Coordinates of C-alpha atoms in Angstrom, one line a residue:
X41 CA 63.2 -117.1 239.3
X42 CA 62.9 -120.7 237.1
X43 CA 66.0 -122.8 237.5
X44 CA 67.6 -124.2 234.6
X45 CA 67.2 -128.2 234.3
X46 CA 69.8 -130.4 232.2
X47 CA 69.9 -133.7 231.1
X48 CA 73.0 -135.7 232.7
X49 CA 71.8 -139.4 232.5
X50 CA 69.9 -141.4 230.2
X51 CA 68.9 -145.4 230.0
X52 CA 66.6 -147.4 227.8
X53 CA 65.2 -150.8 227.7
X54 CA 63.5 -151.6 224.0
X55 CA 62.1 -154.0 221.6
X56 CA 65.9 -153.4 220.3
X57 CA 67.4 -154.6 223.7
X58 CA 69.1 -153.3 227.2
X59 CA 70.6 -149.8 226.8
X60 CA 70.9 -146.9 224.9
X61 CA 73.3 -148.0 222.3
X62 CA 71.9 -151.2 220.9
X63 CA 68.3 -148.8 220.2
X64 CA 70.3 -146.4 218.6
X65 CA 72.2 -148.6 216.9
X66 CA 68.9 -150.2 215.5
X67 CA 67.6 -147.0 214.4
X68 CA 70.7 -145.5 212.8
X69 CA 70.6 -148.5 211.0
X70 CA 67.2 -148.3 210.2
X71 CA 66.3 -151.7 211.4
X72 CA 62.7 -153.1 212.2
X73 CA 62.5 -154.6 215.9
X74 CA 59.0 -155.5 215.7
X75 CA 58.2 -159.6 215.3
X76 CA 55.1 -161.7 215.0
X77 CA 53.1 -162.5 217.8
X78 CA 51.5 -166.0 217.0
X79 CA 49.7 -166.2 220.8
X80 CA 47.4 -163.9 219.9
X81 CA 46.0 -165.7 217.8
X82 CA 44.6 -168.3 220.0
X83 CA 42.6 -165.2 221.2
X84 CA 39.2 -165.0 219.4
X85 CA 38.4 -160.8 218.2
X86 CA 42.2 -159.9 217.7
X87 CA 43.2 -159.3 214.5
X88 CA 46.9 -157.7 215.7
X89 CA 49.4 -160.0 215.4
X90 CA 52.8 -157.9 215.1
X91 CA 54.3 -156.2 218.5
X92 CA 57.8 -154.6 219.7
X93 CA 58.8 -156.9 222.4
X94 CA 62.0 -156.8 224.7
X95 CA 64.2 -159.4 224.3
X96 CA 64.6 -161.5 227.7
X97 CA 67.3 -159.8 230.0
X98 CA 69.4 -161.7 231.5
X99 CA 70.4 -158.5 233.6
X100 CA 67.5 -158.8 235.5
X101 CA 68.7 -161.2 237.5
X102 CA 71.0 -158.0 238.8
X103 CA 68.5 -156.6 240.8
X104 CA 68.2 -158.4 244.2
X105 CA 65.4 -160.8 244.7
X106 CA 63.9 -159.0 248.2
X107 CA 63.1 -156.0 244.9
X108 CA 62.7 -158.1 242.3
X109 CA 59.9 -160.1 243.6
X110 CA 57.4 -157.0 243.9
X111 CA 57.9 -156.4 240.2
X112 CA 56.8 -156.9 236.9
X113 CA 58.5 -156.6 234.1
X114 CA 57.2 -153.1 233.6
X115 CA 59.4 -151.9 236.9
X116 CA 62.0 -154.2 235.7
X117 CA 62.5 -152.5 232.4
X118 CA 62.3 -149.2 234.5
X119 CA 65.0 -150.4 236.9
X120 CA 67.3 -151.6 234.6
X121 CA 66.9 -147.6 232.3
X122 CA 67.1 -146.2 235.5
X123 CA 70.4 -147.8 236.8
X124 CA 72.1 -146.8 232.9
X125 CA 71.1 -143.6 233.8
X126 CA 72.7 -143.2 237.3
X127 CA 76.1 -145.1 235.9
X128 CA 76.2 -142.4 233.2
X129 CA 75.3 -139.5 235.5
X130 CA 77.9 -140.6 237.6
X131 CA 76.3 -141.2 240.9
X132 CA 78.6 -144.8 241.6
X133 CA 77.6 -143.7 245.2
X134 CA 74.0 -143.1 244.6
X135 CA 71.5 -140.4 244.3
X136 CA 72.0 -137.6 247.4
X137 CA 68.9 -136.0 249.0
X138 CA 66.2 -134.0 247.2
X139 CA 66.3 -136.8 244.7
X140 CA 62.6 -137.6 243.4
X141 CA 60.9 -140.1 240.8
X142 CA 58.6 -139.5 238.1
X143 CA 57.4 -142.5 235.7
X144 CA 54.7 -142.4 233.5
X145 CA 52.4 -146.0 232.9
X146 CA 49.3 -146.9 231.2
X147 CA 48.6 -148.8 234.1
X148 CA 49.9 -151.3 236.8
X149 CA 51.1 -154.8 234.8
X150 CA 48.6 -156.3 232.7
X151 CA 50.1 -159.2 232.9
X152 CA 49.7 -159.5 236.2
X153 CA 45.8 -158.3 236.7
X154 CA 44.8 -160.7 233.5
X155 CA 46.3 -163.9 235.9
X156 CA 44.9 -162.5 239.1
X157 CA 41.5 -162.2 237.4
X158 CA 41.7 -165.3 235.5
X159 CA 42.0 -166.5 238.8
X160 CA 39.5 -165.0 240.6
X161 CA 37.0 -165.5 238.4
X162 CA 37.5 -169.4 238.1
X163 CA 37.5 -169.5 241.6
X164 CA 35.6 -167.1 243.2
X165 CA 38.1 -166.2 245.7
X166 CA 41.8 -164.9 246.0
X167 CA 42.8 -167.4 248.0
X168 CA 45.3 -168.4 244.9
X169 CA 46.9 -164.9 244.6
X170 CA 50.2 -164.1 246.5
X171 CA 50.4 -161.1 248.0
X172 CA 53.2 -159.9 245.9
X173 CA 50.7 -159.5 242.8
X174 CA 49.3 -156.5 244.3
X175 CA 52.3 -154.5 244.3
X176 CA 52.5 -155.1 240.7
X177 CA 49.5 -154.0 239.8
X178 CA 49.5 -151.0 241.3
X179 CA 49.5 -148.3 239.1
X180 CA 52.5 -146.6 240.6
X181 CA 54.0 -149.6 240.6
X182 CA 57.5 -148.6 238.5
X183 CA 57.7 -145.3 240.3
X184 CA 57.6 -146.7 243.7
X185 CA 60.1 -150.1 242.6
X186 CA 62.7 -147.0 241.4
X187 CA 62.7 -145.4 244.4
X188 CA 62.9 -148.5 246.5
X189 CA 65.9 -150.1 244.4
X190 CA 67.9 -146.8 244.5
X191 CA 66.8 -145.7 247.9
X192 CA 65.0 -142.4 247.0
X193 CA 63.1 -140.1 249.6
X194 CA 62.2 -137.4 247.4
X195 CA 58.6 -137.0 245.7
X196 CA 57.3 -140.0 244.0
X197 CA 55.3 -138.7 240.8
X198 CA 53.5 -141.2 238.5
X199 CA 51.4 -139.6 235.4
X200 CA 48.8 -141.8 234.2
X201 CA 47.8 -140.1 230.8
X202 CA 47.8 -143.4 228.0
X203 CA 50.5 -142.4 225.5
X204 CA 51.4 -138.9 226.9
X205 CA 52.4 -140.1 230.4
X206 CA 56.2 -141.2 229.8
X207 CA 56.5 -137.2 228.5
X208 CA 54.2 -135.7 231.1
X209 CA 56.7 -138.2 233.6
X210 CA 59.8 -135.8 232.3
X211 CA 57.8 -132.6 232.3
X212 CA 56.7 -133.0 235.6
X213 CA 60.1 -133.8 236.9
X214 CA 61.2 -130.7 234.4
X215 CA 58.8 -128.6 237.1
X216 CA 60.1 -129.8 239.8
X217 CA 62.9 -128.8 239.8
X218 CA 62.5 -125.4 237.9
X219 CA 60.4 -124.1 240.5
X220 CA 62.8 -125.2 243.3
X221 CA 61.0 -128.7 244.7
X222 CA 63.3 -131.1 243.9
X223 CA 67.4 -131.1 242.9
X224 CA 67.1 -134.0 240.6
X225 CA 65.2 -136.4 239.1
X226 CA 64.4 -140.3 237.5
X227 CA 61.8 -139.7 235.0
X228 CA 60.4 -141.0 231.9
X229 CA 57.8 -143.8 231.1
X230 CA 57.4 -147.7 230.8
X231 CA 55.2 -150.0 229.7
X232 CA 55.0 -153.8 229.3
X233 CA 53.1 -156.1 226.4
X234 CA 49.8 -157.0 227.0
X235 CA 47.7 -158.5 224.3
X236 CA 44.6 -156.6 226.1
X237 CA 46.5 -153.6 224.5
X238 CA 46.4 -154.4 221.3
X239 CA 42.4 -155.3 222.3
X240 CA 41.5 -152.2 222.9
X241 CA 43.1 -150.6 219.9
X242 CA 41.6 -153.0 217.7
X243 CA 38.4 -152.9 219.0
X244 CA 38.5 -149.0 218.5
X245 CA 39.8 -149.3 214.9
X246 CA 43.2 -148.3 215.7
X247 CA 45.5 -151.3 215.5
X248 CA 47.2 -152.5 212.5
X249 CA 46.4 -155.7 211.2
X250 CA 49.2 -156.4 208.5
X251 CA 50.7 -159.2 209.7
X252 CA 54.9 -158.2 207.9
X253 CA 56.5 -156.7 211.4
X254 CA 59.0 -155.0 208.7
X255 CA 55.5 -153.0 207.2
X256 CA 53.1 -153.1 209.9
X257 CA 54.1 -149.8 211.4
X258 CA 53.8 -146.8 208.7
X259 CA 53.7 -143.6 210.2
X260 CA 52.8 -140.8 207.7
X261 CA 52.3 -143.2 205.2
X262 CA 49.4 -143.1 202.5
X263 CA 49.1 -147.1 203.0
X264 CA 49.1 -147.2 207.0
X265 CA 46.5 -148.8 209.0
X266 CA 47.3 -148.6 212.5
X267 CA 49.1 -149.0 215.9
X268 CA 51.5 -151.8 216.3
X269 CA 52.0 -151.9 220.5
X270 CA 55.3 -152.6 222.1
X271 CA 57.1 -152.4 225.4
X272 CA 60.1 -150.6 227.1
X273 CA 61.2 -147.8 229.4
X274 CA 63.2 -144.9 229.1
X275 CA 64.7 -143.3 232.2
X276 CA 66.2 -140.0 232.3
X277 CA 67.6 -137.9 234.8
X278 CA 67.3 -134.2 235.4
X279 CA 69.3 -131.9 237.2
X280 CA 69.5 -128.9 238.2
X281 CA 71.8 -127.0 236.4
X282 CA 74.1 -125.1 238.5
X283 CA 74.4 -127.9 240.9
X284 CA 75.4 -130.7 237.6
X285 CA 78.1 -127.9 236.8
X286 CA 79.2 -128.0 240.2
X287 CA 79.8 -131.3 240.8
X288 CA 81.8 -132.1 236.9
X289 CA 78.6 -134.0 235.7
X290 CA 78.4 -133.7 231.3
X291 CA 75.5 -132.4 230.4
X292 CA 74.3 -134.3 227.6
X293 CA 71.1 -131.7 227.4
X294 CA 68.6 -129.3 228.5
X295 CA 65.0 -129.2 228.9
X296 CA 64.2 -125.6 227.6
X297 CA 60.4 -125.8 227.7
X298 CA 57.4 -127.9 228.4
X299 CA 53.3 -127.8 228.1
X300 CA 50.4 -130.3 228.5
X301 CA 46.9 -129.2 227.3
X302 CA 43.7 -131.2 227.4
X303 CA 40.9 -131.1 224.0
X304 CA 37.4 -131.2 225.9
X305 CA 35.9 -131.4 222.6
X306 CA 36.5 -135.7 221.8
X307 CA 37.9 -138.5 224.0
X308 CA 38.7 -140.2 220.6
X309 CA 39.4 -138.4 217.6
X310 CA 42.5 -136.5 217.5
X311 CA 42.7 -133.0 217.6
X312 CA 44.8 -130.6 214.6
X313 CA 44.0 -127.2 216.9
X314 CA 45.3 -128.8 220.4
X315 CA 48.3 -130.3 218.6
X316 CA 49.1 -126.9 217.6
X317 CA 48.5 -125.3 220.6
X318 CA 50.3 -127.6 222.6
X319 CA 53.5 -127.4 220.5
X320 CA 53.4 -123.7 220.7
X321 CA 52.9 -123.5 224.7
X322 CA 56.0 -125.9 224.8
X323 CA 57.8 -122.9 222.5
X324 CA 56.1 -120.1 224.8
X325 CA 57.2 -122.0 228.3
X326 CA 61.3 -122.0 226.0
X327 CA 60.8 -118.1 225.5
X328 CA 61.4 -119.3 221.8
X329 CA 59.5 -118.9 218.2
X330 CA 59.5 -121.3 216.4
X331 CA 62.3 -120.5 213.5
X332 CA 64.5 -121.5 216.2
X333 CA 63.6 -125.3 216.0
X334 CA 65.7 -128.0 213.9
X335 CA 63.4 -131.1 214.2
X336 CA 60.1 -132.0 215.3
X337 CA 60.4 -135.9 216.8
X338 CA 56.4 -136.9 216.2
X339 CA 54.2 -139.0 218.0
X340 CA 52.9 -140.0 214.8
X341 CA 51.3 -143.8 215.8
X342 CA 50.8 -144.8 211.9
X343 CA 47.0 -144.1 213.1
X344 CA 45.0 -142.1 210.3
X345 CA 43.5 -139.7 212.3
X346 CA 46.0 -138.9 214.6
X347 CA 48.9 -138.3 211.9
X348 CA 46.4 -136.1 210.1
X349 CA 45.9 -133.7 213.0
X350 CA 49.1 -133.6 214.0
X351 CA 50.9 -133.4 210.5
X352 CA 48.5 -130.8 209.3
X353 CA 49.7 -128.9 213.2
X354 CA 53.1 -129.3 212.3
X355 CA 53.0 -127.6 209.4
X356 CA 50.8 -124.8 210.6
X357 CA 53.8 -123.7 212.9
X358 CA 56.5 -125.1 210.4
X359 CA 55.3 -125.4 206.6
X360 CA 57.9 -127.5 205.3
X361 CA 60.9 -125.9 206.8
X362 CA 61.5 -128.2 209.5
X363 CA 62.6 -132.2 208.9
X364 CA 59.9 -133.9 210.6
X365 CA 59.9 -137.7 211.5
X366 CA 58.3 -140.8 213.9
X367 CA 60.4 -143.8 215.0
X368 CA 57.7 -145.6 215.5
X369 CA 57.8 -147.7 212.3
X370 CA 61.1 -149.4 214.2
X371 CA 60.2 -149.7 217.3
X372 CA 55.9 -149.7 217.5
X373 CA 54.1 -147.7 219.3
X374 CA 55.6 -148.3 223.5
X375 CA 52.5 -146.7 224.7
X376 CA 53.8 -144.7 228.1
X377 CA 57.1 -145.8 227.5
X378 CA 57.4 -144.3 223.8
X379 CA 57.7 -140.2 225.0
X380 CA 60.3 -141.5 227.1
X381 CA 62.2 -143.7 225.0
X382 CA 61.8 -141.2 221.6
X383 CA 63.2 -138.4 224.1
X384 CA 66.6 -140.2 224.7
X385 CA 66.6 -140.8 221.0
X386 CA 66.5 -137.2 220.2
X387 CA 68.5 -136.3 222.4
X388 CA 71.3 -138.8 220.7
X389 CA 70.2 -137.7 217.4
X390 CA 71.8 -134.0 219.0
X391 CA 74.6 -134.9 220.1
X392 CA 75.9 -137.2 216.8
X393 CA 73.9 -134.4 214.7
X394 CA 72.5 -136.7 212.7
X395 CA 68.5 -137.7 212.0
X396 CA 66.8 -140.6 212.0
X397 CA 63.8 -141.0 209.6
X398 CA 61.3 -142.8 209.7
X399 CA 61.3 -146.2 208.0
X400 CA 59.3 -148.9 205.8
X401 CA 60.0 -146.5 202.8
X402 CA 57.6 -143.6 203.1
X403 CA 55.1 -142.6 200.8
X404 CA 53.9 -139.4 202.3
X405 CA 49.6 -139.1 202.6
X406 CA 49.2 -135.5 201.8
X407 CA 46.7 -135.5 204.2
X408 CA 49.0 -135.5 206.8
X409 CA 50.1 -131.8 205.5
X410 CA 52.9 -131.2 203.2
X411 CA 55.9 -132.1 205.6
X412 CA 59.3 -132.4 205.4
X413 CA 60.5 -136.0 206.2
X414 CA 63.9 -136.5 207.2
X415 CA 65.7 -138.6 205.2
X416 CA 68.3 -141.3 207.1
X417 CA 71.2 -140.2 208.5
X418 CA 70.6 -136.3 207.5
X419 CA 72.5 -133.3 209.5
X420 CA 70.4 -132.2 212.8
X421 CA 71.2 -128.8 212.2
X422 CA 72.4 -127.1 216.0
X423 CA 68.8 -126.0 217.1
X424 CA 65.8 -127.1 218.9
X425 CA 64.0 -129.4 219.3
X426 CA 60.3 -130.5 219.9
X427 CA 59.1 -134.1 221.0
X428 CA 55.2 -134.6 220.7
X429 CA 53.3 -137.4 222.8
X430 CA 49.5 -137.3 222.6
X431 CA 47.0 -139.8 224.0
X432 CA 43.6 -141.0 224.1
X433 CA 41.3 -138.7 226.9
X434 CA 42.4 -135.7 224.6
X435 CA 46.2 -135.2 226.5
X436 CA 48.2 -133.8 224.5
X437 CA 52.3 -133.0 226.0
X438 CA 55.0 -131.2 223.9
X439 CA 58.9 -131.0 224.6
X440 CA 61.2 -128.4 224.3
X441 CA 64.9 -129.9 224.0
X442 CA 67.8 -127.2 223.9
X443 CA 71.5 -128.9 222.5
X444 CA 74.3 -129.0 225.9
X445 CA 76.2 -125.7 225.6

């Protein structure tokens, strides 16, 4: 018999700031945390200037130096969302046994393999690398520096899917513990800035190029032209719910259904039949249709492919009956870290009842299917709800979010 999993702790580190209140408080405002990026262009062949970066923490300097120095700012983000979550979950004397992690990255820090390489290829040896830059760029790199810092022996999990891995992070840690493996879990996604990032996406067509942070990110928007990278984590953790009961935890809460599908047919090009098909797996694995949804939370990168296929998906499950929207037009596109990070947000956007639409004042591209898009600040009606997060590789992962009973 599949156990039920809740929600009891949640933690964010965004272009916004440390913790889950200043991000929500710069999306219920409908602020823009995206700024300029004027290093890139010393950097001939970009033409994306505009990113979502993370303010400098000084709470970094809480983690002890013996962790610390075996991390990036990737794990760092991850650590500091990860120890939110455990204050708000309550566990002041940390995480019993049967305790697990599972973060999603891109990769191991960017930042770290472009100064390695630099190096090396200068060089011609690694005589100039310290040792420490290997655990950094490890691709497990956050997962591992988690379970470390909070002295976890459970299963280490680290999904490595592009922009789907911060949701396949919670869906695998949603299985876990459904089918008996594990009591709880840290999961979500990070990512940290690298200008290679933006790179890629520009040299596939993808990227934005306006160079007004408060217009560069238009999801759904007839005059949109791209991604607009940025950084973060978003740590969540998962229980088991009979045992969170047990112990007085508040459920803020619970993970009714998940799915990840793969589109053989393109690496690239987005995909309007897997979008659908993934959604409605998600609703299957809930043992719900999908009348019983209140808001779809998009992936919706500003990208005008992507928003096509999964606009036009939306509304072959939805029409226009359910308010739709991205929150990527405040806070750019956060890569592994963005399922993870737009999770917690909807989950907030449960609990206060109240929506957050996307920004930069839309002017819907009927191409992306006649939609309904939430307007600020308008009533999350008690219900479901879906959170999309679809990648490059043709990985597409789908959310089922039940409100805490």
């Amino acid at each position: 018999m599949r156990r039920r999993v809740v929600v009891t702790g949640m933690g964010a580190v965004s272009p916004f700031g440390c913790g889950v209140l200043r991000m929500m408080a710069g999306l219920n405002e409908g602020q823009c945390a995206l700024s300029f990026i004027p290093e890139t262009q010393k950097i001939p062949g970009i033409d994306c200037h505009v990113a979502g970066m993370v303010p400098a923490l000084a709470e970094a300097r809480d983690i002890p130096r013996e962790y610390r120095r075996t991390m990036s700012p990737m794990t760092i983000f991850a650590c500091l969302a990860a120890r939110e979550a455990i204050a708000q979950a309550n566990f002041s004397q940390g995480l019993p046994a049967r305790s697990g992690v599972s973060i999603g990255s891109t990769m191991g820090s960017g930042q770290e393999l472009h100064s390695l390489f630099s190096s090396f290829i200068v060089s011609g040896t690694l005589d100039a690398v310290r040792t420490m830059a290997f655990f950094k760029i490890m691709a497990h790199t956050a997962s591992a520096g988690v379970a470390a810092l909070f002295g976890l022996s459970g299963r280490i999990l680290n999904p490595v899917a592009a922009c789907a891995a911060g949701l396949q992070g919670i869906g695998a840690a949603f299985e876990a513990i459904a089918f008996g493996r594990e009591d709880r879990m840290l999961c979500g996604g990070t990512e940290e800035y690298s200008p290679l990032t933006c790179a890629t996406f520009d040299k596939i067509g993808a990227a934005s190029h306006g160079h007004d942070p408060e217009q560069a990110s238009r999801p759904f928007d007839k005059r949109r032209d791209g991604i607009v990278c940025s950084e973060g984590a978003g740590i969540l953790i998962l229980e088991e719910r009979g045992q969170a009961l047990a112990r007085g935890a508040s459920i803020l809460a619970e993970i009714a259904g998940y799915a990840t599908v793969t589109s053989p047919a393109s690496v690239a090009s987005p995909d309007e039949q897997s979008s659908a098909r993934c959604m409605e797996e998600a609703l299957a694995d809930a043992g719900a249709d999908p009348g019983a949804v209140a808001y779809v939370n998009a992936h919706a990168t500003a990208t005008h492919a992507g928003d096509v296929a999964e606009g036009r998906a939306i509304e072959r499950i939805w029409g226009n009956r359910v308010p739709v929207s991205s929150l990527k037009g405040h806070m750019g596109h956060a890569m592994a870290a963005s399922g993870a990070l737009e999770t917690v947000a909807c989950i907030e956007m449960m609990r206060s009842g109240r929506i957050v639409a996307g920004r930069n004042g839309l002017v819907p591209d009927p191409e992306c299917g006649q939609l309904w898009h939430a307007e600020q600040g308008q009533t999350l009606d008690r219900g479901l709800v879906v959170k999309n997060s679809f990648a490059l590789g043709g990985i597409y992962a789908s959310l089922v979010l039940a409100p805490a009973e």
